[in-house]
Coordinates of C-alpha atoms in Angstrom, one line a residue:
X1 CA 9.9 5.6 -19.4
X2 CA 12.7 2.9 -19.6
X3 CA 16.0 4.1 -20.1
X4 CA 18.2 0.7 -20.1
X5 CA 17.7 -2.7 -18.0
X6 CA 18.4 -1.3 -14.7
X7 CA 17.6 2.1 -15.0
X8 CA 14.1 4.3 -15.0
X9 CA 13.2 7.7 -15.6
X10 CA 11.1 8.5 -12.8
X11 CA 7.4 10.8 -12.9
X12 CA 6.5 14.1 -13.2
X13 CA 7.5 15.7 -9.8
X14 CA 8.3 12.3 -8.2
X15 CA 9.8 12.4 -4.6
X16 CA 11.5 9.0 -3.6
X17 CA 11.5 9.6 -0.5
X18 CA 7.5 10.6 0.7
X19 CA 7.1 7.6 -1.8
X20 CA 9.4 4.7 -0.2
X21 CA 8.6 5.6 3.4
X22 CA 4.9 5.4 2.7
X23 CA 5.9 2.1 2.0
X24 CA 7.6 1.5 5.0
X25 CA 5.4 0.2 8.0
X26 CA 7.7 1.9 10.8
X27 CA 11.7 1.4 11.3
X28 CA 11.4 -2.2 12.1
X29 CA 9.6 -3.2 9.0
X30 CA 11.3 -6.5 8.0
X31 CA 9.8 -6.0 4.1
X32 CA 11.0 -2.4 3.0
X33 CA 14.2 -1.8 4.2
X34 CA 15.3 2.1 3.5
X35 CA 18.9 4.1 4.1
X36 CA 21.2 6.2 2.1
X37 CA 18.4 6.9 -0.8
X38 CA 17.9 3.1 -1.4
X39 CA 14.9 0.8 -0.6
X40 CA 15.6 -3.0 -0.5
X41 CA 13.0 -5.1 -0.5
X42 CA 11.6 -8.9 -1.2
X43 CA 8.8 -9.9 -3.4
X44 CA 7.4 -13.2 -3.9
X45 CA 7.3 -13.8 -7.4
X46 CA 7.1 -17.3 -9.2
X47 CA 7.1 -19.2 -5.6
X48 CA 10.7 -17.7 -4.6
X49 CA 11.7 -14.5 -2.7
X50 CA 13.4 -12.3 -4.7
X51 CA 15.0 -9.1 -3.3
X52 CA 15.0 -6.0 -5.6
X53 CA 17.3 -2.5 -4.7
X54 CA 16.0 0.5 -6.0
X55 CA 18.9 3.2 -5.0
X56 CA 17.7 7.0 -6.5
X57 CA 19.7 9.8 -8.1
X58 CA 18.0 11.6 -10.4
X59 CA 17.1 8.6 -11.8
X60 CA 16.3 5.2 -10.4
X61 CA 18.8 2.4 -10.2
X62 CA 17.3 -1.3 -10.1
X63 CA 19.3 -4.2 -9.3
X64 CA 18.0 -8.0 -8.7
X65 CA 20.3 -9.0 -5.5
X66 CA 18.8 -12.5 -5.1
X67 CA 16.6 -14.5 -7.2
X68 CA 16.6 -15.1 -10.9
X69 CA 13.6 -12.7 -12.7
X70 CA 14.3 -10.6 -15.1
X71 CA 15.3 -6.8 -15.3
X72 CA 12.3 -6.7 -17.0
X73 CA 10.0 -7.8 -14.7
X74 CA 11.9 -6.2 -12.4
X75 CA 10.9 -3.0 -13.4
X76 CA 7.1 -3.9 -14.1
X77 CA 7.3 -4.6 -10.1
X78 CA 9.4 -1.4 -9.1
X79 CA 7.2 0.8 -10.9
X80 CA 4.1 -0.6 -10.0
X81 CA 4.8 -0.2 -6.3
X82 CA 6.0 2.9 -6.7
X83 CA 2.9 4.4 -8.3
X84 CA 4.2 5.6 -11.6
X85 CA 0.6 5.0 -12.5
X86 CA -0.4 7.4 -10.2
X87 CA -2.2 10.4 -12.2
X88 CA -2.4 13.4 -10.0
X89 CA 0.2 15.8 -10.4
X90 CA 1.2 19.7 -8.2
X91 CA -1.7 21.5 -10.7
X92 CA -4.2 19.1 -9.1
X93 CA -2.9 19.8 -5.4
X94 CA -2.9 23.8 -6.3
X95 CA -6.6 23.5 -7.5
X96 CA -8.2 22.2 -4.3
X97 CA -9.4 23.9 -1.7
X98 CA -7.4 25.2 1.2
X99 CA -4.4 23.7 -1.1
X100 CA -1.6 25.1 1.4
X101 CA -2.4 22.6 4.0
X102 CA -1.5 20.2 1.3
X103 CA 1.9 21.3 -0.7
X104 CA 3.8 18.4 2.1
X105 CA 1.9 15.9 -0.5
X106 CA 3.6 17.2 -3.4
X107 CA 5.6 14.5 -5.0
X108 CA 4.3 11.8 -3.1
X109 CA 2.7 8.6 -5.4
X110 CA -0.2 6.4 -4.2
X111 CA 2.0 3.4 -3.7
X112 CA 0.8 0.2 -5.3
X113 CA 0.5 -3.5 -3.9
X114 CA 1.6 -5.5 -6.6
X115 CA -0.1 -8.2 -4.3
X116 CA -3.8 -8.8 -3.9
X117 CA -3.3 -11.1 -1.3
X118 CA -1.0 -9.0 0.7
X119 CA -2.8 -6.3 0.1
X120 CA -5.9 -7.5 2.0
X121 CA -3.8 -8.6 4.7
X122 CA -2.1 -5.4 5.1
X123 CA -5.4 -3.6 5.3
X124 CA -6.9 -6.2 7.5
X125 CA -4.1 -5.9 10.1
X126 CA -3.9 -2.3 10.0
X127 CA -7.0 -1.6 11.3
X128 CA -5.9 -1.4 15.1
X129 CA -6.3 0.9 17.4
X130 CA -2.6 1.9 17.1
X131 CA -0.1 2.3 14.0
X132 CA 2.8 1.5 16.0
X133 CA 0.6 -1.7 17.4
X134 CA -0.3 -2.4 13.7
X135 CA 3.1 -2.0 12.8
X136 CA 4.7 -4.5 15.7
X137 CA 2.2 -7.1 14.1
X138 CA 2.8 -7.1 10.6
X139 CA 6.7 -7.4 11.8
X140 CA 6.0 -10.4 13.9
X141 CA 3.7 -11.9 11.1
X142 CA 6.3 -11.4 8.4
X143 CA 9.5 -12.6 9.9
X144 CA 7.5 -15.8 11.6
X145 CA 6.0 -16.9 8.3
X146 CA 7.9 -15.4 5.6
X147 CA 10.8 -16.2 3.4
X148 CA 14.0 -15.2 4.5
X149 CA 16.8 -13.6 2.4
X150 CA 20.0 -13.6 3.7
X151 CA 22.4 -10.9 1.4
X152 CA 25.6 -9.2 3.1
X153 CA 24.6 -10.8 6.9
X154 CA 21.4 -9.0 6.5
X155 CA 18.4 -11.1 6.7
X156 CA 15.2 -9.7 4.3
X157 CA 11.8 -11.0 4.5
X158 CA 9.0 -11.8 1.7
X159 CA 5.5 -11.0 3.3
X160 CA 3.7 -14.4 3.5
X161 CA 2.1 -16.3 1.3
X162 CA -1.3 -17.9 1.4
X163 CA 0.1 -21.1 1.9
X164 CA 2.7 -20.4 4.5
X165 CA -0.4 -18.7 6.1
X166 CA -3.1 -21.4 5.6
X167 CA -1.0 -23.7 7.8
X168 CA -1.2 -21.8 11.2
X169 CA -4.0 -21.6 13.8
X170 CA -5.8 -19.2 15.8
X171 CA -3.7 -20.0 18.3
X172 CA -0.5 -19.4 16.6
X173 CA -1.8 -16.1 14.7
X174 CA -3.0 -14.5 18.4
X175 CA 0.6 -15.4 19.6
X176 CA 1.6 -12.6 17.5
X177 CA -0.6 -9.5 18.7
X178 CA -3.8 -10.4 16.1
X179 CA -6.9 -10.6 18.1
X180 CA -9.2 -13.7 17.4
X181 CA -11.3 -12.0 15.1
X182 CA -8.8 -10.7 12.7
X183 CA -7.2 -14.7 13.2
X184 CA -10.6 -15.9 11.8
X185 CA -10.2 -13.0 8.3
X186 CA -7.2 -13.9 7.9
X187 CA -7.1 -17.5 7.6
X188 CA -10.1 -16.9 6.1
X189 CA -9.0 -14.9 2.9
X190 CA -5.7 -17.2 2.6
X191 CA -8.1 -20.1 2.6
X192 CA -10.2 -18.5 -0.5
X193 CA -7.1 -17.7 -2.3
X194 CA -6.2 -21.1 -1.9
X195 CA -9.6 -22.9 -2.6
X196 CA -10.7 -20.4 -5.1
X197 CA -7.9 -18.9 -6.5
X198 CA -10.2 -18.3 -9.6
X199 CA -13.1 -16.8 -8.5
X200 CA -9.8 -14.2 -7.1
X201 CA -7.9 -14.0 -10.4
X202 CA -9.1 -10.6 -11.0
X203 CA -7.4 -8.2 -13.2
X204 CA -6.4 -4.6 -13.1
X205 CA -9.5 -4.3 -15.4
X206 CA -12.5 -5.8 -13.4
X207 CA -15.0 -4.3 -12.4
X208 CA -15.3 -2.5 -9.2
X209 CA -18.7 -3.6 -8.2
X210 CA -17.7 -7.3 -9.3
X211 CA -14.5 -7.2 -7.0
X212 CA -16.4 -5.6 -4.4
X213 CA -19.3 -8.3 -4.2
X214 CA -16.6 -11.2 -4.1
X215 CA -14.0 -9.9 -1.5
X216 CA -16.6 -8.5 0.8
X217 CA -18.0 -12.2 0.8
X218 CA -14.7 -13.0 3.0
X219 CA -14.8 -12.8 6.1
X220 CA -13.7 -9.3 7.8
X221 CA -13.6 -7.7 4.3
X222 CA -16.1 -5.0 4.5
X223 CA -16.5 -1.8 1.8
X224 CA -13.9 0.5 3.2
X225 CA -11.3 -1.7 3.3
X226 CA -12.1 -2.9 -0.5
X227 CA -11.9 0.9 -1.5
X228 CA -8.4 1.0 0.2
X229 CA -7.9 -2.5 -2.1
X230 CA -9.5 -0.6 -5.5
X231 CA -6.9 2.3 -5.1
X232 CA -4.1 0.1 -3.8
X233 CA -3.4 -2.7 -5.5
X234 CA -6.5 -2.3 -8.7
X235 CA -5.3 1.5 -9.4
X236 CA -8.7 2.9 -9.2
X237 CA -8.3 6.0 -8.2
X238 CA -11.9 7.4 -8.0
X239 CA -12.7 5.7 -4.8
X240 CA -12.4 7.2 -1.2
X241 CA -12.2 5.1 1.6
X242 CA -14.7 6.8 3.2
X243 CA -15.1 4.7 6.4
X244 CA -12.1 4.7 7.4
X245 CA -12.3 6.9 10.9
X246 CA -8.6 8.5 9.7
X247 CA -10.0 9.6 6.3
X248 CA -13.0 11.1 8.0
X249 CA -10.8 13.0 10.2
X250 CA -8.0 14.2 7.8
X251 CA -11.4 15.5 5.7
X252 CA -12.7 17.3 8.8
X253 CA -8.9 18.8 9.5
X254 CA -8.5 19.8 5.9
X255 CA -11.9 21.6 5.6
X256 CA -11.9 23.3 9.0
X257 CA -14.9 21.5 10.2
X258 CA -15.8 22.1 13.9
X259 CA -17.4 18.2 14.0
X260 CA -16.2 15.0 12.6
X261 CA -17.4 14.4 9.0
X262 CA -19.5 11.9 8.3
X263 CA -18.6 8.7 6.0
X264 CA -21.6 10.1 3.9
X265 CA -20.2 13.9 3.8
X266 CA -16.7 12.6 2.7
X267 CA -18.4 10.1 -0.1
X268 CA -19.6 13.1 -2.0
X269 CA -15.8 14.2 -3.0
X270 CA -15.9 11.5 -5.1
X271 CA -18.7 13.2 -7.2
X272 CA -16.8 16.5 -6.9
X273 CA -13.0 15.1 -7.8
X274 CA -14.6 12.7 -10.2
X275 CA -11.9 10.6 -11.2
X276 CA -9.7 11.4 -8.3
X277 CA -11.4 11.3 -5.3
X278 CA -9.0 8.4 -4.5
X279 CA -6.3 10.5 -5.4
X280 CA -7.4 13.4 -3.1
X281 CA -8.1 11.7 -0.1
X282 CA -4.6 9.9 0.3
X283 CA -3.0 13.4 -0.1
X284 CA -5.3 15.1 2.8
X285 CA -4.3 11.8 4.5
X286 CA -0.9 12.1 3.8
X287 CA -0.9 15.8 5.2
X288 CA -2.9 15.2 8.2
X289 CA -1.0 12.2 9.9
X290 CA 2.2 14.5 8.5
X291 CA 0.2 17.6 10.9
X292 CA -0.1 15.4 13.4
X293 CA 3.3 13.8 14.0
X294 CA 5.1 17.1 13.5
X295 CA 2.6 18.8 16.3
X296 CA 4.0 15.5 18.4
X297 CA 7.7 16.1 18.0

């Protein structure tokens, strides 16, 4: 896939664009920064910020801005968060049921978290009654404990890290919009990465059930968000996050179902799509919310 240092021959059918704004957590997001077919953005790697452009034209274009990793690694990050891992291509899409209310997914890759502690976070604080309110918080909580990156007079943030995290209190996290129980998770889970970091030094090749057992042991880490995790950041793409209340209702909008599926009637898909289910249900998700907002314009 590697055509020189800075450049990358993208997937199959890949669409930059579906791609990098599924990244994006709403126009304010201080992490992924997207205009003019580029996406900017900081990762914490080796205890400094570094911030990475990706700019697309037919190919991709990778340049380190700030910070001193290599091209190399560069690209292991780029394509990892990008999901050029991501198996299912438009033959899948065509062979599912009712497959018209899901060609808008075409082209679109599960984006990856290169980062298992952000990626709990993430999940943690996007469960909220509102996006846009999930989205407002994860701004406040980047920009007030994250690195900054200051390139061209624009300031770019690295999401935070579990010691940046460790050292605030209840107090401090509910100034920025988290209520007191997702305070508590979170300062729970930094604490564990910090006081544990190797019962946490998984690999992309542990076990599910193993992973499972030790990250639902945190606190506010149940199953459905460690499905989200398994898909997200382990690339398992098997698992559907079945009790999430959005996957049960993209499920019931994509099957025509008068009543709102059940968390057990969606779990069977991942018998049936066996070893996509993963793969299937952040497509009908894509769609849906895609449904939804254009019904809102």
């Amino acid at each position: 896939m590697i055509v020189s240092d800075k450049i990358l021959r993208t997937p199959q059918e890949f669409d930059f664009e579906k791609t990098a704004y599924m990244l994006q957590r709403g126009n304010d997001d201080p992490i992924n920064i997207i205009g003019n077919n580029e996406w900017r953005r900081c990762f914490y790697f080796e205890n400094t910020a570094h911030l990475i452009s990706t700019k697309y034209d037919k190919k991709l274009y990778i340049d380190v801005l700030s910070g001193d990793i290599s091209n190399k690694t560069a690209r292991d990050i780029i394509e990892y968060t990008l999901g050029f891992d991501d198996p299912f291509l438009t033959t899948h899409v065509n062979a599912l049921p009712y497959a018209e209310k899901l060609q808008g997914a075409i082209g679109l890759n599960i984006p990856g978290y290169p980062d298992l502690f952000e990626a709990i976070i993430q999940v943690i604080m996007g469960q909220q009654i509102s996006v846009v309110v999930a989205n407002k918080v994860r701004a406040r909580f980047t920009v007030h404990l994250g690195d900054c990156v200051s390139y061209e007079n624009i300031n770019y943030y690295s999401f935070p890290q579990p010691l940046q995290v460790i050292k605030q209190s209840v107090e401090n996290l509910r100034a920025l919009g988290l209520s007191n129980n997702k305070c508590k998770s979170i300062l729970a889970v930094a604490n564990a990465f910090i006081e544990n970091e190797d019962v946490l030094n998984f690999n992309l090749k542990s076990d599910p059930e193993h992973v499972r057992k030790v990250l639902t042991s945190l606190y506010g880490v149940g199953n459905w968000t460690v499905d989200w995790l398994l898909m997200r950041h382990f690339r398992r793409f098997e698992f559907i996050p079945e009790g999430d209340i959005a996957v049960q209702k993209a499920f019931t909008w994509w099957l025509n179902k008068s009543k709102l599926m059940s968390a057990t009637s969606v779990k069977q898909f991942e018998k049936e799509f066996y070893p996509f289910g993963g793969s299937v249900a952040f497509r009908v998700l894509y769609a849906y919310s895609s449904n939804i907002k254009r019904q809102s314009d």
